[in-house]
mmCIF file of C-alpha atoms in Angstrom:
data_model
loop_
_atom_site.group_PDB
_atom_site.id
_atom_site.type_symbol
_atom_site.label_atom_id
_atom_site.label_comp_id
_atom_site.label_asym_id
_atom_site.label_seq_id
_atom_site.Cartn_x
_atom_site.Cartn_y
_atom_site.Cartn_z
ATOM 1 C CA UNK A 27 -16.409 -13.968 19.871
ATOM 2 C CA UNK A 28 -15.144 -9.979 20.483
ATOM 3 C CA UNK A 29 -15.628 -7.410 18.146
ATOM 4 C CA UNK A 30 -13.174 -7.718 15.447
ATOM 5 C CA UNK A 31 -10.842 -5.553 13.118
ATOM 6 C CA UNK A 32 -10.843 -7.505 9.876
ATOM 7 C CA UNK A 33 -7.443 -6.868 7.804
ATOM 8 C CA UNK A 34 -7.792 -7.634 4.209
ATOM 9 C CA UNK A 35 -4.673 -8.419 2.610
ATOM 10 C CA UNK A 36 -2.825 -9.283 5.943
ATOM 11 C CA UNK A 37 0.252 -10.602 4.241
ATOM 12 C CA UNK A 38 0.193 -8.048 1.506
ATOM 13 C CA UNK A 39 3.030 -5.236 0.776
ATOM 14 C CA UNK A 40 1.070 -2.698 3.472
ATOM 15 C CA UNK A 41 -1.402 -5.406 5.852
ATOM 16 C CA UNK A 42 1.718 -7.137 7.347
ATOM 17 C CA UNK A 43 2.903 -3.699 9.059
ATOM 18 C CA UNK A 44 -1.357 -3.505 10.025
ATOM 19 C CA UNK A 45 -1.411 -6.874 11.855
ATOM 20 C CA UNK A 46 2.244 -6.071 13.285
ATOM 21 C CA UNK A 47 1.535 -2.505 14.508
ATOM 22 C CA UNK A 48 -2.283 -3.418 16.350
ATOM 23 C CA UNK A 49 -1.764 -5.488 19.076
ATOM 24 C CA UNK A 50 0.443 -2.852 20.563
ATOM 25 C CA UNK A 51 -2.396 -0.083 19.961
ATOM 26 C CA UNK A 52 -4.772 -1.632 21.079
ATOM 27 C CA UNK A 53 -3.741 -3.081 24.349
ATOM 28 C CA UNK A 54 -6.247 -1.049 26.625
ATOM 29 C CA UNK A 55 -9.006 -2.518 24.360
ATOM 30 C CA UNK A 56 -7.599 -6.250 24.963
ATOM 31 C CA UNK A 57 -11.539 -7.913 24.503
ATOM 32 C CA UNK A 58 -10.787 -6.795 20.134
ATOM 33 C CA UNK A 59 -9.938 -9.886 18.118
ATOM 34 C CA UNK A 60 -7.771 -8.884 14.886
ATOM 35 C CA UNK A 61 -8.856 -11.174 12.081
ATOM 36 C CA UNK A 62 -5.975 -11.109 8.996
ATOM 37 C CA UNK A 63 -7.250 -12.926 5.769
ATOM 38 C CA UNK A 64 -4.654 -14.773 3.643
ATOM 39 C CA UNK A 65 -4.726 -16.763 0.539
ATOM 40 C CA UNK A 66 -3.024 -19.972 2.637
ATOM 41 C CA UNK A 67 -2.244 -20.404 6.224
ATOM 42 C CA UNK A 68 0.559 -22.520 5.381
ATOM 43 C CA UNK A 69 2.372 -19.261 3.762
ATOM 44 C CA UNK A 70 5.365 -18.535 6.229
ATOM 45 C CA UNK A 71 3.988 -14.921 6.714
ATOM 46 C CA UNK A 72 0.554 -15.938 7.896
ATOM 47 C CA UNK A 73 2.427 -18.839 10.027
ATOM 48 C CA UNK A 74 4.425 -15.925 11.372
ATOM 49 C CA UNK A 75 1.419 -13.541 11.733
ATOM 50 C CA UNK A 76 -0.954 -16.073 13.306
ATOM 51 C CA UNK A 77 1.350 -16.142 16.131
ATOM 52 C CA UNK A 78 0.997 -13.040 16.997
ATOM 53 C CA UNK A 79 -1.635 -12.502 20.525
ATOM 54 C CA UNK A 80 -4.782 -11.431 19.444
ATOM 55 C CA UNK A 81 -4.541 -12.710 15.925
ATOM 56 C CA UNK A 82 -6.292 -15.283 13.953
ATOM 57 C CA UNK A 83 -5.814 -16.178 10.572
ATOM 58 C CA UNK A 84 -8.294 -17.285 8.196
ATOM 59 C CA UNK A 85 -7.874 -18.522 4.912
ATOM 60 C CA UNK A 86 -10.808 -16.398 2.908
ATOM 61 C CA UNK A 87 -11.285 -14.510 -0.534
ATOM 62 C CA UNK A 88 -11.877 -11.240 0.146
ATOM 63 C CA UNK A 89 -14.139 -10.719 -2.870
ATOM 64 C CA UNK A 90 -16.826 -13.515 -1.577
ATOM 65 C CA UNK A 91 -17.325 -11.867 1.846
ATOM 66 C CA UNK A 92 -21.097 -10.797 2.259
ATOM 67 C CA UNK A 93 -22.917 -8.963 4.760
ATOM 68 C CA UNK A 94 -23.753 -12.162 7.017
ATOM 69 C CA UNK A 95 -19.982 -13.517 7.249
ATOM 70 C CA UNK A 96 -18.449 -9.953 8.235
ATOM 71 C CA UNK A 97 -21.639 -9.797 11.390
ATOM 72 C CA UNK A 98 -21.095 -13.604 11.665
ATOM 73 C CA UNK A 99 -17.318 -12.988 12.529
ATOM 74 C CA UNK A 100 -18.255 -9.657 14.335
ATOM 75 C CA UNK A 101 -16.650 -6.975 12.500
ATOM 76 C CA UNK A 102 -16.626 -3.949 13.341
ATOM 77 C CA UNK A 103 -13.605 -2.239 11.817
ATOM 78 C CA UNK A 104 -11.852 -3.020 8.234
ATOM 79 C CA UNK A 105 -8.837 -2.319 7.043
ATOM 80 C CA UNK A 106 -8.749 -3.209 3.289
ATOM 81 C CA UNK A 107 -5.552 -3.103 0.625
ATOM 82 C CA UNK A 108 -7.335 -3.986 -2.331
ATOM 83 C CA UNK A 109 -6.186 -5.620 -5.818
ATOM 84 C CA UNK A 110 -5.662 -3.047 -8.894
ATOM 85 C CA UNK A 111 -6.816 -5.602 -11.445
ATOM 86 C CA UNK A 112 -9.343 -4.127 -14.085
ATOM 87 C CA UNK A 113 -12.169 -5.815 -12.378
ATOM 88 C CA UNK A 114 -11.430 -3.838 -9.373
ATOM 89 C CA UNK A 115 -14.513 -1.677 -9.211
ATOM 90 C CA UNK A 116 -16.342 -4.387 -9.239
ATOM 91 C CA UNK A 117 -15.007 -6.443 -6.537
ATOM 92 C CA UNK A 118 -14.431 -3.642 -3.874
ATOM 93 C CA UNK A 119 -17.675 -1.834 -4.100
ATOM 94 C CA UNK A 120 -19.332 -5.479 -3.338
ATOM 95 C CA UNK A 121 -17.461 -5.268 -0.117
ATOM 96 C CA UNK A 122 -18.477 -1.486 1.087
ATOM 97 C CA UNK A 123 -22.191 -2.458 0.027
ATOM 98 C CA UNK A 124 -21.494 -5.671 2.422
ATOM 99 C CA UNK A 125 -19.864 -3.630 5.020
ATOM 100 C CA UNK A 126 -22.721 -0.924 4.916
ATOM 101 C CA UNK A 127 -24.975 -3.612 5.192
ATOM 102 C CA UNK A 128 -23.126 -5.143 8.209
ATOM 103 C CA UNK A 129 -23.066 -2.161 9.992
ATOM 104 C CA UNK A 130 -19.236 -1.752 9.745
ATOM 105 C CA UNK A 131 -18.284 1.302 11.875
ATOM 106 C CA UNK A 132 -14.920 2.167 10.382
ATOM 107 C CA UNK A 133 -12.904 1.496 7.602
ATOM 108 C CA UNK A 134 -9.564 2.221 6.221
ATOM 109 C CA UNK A 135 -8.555 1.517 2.672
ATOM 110 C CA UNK A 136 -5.182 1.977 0.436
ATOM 111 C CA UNK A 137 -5.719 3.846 -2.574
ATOM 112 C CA UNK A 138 -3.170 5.170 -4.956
ATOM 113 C CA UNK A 139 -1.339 8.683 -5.488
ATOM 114 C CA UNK A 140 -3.088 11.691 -5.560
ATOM 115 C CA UNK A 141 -1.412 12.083 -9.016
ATOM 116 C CA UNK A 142 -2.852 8.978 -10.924
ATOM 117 C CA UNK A 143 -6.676 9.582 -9.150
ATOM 118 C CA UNK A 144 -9.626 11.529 -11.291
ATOM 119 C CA UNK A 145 -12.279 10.769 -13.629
ATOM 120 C CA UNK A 146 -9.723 11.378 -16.356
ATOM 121 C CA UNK A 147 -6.693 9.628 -15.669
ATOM 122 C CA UNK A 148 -5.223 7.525 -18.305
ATOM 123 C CA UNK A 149 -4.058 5.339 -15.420
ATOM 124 C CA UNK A 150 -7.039 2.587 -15.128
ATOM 125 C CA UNK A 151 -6.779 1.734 -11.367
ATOM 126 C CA UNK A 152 -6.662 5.897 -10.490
ATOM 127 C CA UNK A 153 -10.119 5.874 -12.221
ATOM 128 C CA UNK A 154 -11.421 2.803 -10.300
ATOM 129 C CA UNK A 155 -10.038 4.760 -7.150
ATOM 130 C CA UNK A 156 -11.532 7.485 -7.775
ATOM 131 C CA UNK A 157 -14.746 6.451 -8.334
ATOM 132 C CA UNK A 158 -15.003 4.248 -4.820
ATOM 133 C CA UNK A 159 -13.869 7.316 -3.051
ATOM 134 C CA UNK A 160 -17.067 8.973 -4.835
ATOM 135 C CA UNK A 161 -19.009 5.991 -4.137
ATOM 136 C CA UNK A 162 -18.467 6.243 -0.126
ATOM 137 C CA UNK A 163 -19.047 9.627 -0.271
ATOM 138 C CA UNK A 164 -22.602 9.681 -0.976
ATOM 139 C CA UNK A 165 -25.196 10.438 1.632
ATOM 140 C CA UNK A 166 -26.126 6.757 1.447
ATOM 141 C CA UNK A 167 -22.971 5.689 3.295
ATOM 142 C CA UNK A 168 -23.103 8.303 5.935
ATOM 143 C CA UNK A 169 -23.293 5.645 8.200
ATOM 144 C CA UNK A 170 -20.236 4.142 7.662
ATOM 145 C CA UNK A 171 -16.824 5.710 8.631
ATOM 146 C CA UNK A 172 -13.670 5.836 5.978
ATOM 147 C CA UNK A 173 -10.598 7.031 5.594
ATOM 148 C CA UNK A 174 -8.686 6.494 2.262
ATOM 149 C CA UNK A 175 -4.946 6.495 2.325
ATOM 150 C CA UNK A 176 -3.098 7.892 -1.176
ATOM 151 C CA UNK A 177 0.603 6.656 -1.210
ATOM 152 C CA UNK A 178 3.439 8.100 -3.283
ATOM 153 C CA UNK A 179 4.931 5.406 -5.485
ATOM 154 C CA UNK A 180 5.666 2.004 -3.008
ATOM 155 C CA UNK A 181 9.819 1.418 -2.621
ATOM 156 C CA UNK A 182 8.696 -2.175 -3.935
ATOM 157 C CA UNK A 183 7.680 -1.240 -7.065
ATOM 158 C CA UNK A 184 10.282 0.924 -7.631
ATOM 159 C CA UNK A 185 13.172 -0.988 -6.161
ATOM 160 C CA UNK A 186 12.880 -4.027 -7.362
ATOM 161 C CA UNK A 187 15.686 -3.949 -9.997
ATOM 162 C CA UNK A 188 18.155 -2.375 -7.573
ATOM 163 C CA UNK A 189 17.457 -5.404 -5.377
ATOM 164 C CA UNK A 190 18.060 -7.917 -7.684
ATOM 165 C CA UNK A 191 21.085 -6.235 -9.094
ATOM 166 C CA UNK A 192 22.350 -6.612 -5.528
ATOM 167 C CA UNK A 193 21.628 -9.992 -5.089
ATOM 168 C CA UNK A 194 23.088 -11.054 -8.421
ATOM 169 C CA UNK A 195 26.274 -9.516 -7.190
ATOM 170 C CA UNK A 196 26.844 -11.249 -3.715
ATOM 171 C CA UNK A 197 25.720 -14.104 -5.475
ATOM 172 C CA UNK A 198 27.819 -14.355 -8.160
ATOM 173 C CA UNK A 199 30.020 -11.200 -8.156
ATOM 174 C CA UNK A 200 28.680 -10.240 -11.826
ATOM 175 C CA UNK A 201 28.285 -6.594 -12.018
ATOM 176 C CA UNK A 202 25.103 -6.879 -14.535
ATOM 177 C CA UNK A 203 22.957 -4.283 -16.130
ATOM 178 C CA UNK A 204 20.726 -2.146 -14.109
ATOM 179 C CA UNK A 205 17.916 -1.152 -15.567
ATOM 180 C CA UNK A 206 15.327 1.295 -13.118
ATOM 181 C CA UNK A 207 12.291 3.026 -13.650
ATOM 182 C CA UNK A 208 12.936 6.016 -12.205
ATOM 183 C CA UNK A 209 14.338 8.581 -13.891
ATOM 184 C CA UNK A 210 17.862 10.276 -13.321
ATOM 185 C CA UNK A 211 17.300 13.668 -11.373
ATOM 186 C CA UNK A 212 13.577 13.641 -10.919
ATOM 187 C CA UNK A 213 12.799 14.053 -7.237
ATOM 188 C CA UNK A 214 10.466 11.366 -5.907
ATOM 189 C CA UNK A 215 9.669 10.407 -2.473
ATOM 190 C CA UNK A 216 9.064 6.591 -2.578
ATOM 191 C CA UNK A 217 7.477 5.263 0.239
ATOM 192 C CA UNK A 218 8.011 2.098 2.826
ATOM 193 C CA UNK A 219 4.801 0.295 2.316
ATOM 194 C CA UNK A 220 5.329 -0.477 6.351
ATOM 195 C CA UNK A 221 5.229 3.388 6.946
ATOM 196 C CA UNK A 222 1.709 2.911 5.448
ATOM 197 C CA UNK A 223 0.470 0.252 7.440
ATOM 198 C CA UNK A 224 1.543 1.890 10.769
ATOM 199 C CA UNK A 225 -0.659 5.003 9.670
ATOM 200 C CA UNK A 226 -3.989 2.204 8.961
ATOM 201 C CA UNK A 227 -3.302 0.772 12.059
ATOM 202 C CA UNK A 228 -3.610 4.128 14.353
ATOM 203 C CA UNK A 229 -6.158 5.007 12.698
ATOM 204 C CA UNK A 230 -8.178 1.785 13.219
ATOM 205 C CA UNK A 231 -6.931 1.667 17.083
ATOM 206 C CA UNK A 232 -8.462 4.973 17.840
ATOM 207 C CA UNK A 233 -11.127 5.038 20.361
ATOM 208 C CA UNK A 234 -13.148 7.903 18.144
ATOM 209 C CA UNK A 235 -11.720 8.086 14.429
ATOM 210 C CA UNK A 236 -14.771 10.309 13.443
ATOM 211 C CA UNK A 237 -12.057 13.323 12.732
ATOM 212 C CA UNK A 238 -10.740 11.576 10.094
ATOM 213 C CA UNK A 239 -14.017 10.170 8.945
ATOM 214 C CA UNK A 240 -14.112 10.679 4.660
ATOM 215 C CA UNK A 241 -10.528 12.097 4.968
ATOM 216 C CA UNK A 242 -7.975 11.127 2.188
ATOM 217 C CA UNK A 243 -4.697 11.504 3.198
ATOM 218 C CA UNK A 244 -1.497 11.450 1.414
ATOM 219 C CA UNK A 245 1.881 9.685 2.487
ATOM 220 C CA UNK A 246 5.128 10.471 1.126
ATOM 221 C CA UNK A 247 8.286 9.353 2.430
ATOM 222 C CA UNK A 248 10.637 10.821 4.074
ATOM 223 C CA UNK A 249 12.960 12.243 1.413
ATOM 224 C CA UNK A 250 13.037 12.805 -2.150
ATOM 225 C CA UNK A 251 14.773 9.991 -4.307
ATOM 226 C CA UNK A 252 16.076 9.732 -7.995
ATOM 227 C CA UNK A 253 17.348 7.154 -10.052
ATOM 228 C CA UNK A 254 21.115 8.141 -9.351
ATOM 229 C CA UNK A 255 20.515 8.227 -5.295
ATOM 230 C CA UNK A 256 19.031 4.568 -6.485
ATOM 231 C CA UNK A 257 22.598 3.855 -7.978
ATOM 232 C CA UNK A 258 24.523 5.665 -4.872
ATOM 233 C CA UNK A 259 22.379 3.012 -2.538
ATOM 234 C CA UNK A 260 22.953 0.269 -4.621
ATOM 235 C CA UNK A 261 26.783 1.481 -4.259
ATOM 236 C CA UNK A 262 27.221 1.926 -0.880
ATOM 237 C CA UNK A 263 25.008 -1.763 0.480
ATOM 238 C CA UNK A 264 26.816 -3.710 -1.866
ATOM 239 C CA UNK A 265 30.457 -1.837 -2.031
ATOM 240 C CA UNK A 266 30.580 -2.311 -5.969
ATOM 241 C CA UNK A 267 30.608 0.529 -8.323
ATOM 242 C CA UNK A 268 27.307 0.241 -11.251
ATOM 243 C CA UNK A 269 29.385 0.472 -14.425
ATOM 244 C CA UNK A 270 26.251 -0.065 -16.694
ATOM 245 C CA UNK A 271 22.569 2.148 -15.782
ATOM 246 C CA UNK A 272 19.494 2.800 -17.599
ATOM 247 C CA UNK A 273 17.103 5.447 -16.491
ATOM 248 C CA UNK A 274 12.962 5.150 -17.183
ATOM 249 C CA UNK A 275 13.104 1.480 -18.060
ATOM 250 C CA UNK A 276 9.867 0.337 -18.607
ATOM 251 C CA UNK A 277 10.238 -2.921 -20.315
ATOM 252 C CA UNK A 278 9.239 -4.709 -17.163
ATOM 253 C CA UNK A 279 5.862 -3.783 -18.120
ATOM 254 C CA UNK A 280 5.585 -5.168 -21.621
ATOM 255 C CA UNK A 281 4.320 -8.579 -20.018
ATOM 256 C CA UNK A 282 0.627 -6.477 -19.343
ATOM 257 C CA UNK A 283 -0.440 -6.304 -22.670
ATOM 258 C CA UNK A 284 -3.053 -4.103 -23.002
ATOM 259 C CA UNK A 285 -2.365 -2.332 -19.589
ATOM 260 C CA UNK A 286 0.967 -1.324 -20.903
ATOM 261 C CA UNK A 287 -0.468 2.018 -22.357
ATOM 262 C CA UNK A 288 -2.089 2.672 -18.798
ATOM 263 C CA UNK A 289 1.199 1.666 -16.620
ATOM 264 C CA UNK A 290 3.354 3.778 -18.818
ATOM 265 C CA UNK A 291 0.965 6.507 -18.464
ATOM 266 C CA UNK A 292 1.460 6.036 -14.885
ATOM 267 C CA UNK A 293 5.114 6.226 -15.045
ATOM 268 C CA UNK A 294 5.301 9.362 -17.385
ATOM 269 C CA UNK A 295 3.166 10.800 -14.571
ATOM 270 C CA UNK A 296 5.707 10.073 -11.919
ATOM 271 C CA UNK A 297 8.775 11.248 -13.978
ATOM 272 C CA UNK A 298 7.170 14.501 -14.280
ATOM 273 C CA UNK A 299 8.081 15.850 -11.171
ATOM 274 C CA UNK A 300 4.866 16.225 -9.295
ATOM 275 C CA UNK A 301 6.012 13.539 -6.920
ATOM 276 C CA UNK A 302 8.570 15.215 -5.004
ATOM 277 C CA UNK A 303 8.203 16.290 -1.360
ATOM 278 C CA UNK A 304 7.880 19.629 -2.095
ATOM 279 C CA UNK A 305 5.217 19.393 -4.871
ATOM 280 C CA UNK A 306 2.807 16.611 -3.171
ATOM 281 C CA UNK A 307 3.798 17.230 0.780
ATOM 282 C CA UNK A 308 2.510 14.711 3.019
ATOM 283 C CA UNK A 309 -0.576 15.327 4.542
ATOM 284 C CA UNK A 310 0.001 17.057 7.739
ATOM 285 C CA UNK A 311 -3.153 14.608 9.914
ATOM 286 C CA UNK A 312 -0.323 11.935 8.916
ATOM 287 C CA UNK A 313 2.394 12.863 10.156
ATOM 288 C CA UNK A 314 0.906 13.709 13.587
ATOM 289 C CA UNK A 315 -0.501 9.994 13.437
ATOM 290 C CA UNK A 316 2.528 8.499 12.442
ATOM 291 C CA UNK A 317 5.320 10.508 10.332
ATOM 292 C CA UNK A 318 6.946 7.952 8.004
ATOM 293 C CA UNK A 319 10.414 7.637 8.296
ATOM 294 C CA UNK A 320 11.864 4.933 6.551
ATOM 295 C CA UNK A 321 14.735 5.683 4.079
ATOM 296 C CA UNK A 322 15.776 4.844 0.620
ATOM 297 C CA UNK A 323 18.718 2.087 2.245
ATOM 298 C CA UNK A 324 16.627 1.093 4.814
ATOM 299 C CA UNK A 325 14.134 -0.209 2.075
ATOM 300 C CA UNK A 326 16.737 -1.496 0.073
ATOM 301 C CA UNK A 327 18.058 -3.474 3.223
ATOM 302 C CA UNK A 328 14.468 -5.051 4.290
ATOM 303 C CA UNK A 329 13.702 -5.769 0.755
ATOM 304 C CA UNK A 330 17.195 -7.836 0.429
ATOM 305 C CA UNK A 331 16.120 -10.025 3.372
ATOM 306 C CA UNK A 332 12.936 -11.209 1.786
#
């Protein structure tokens, strides 16, 4: 077996762009396996992945790995998108104890904005994040290599709606209610969860990452968006005019019961203009790595073929 870069969450929103982006990177280093876990390997997107030379698919729950699979399958580098459930804590710090205890050399995981992280943040999963970027920097994990990726707000959660709305109307030429998150004139700059996966794979096909070893890094896209450049998209991909439009929606959360007070939290946070290009810039080690560039109707566009 060759030394492997395991991808956790290989068919997820940013480990797709991972498995599609490190073949390519790594072609002068053709003895690495890449190793994507899914949740079936009859899913189209792992059928599509799997295909790909130099990957394997495995069907495997990330949260049961231990030390002995990850030196059993010969891992040596990790990328890891991990769930934002409440019990995420405890699930991801399993793995970096595992991986420590592996001897993992590298690792690169997805956190959240810069915004939502801190031991104060009403938003649940910027706590959890910001206590297992604490966690990994203790002198205890100095032997293990990290990077931690902080994304602005993902096109897919914010985009959903406008997609839909779209849909609806080639579908059945009704013109029906949009209803998005984001508010009217705030600036923010969504970004292509793709964008984000081509800056975790660079950094994992790097001969020496040790420059960007406990770096956290933020990724913005490339230009600010608001709810009524949302509507102008919407306009000019489907070539019908939005009659009907509500701004800071956030009944799609009301299905999360108690997390509703956290996710709205989350979205006040974003609607209060710290999000923009100009007030959270991108972090300059990214966009010498990989400078995102996908745009608001280029999102739209992908999403509407999925």
């Amino acid at each position: 077996m060759a030394p492997t870069i395991l991808v956790v969450g290989a068919t997820g929103n940013t480990g797709k762009n991972v498995i599609h982006n490190l073949p390519k990177l790594i072609q002068s280093s053709s003895n690495f396996r890449i190793l994507g876990l899914t949740r079936s390997l009859n899913n189209p997107v792992s059928q599509e992945l799997a295909a790909i030379p130099q990957v394997e698919m495995q069907e495997k729950d990330w949260t049961t790995i231990d030390a002995n699979w990850l030196k059993e399958q010969e891992v040596v580098r990790v990328f890891i998108a991990p769930h934002n459930l409440p019990h995420q804590f405890l699930d991801e710090s399993a793995f970096y104890v595992a991986a420590l205890e592996a001897g993992i050399e590298y690792l690169v995981k997805i956190s959240t904005s810069e915004h939502f992280i801190g031991p104060a943040s009403p938003v649940f999963y910027g706590r959890a994040h910001w206590a297992i970027e604490k966690m990994l920097s203790q002198p205890e994990y100095d032997s293990l290599k990290w990077t931690s990726l902080r994304p602005n707000v993902f096109t897919t959660a914010y985009l959903t709606t406008a997609v839909d709305w779209i849909k609806n109307y080639r579908k059945a030429g009704t013109k029906d209610h949009l209803k998005l998150v984001m508010g009217a004139d705030t600036p923010v700059a969504l970004v292509d969860p793709d964008d984000v996966g081509t800056v975790a794979a660079v950094l994992l096909s790097l001969e020496d990452p040790s420059p960007h070893n406990r770096a956290m890094y933020v990724i913005n896209g490339p230009e600010d968006i608001n709810g009524k450049k949302i509507v102008e998209a919407i306009e000019e991909i489907s070539g019908a005019k939005v009659q009907d439009v509500e701004y800071k929606n956030t009944r799609i959360f009301s299905s999360f019961g108690k997390l509703y007070a956290s996710l709205y939290a989350a979205t006040e946070i974003v609607w209060s203009g710290q999000f923009g290009l100009t007030a959270s810039p991108t972090s300059e080690e990214v966009i010498k790595l990989a400078r995102p560039e996908t745009k608001l109707v280029d999102s739209l566009k992908k999403m509407l073929l999925e």
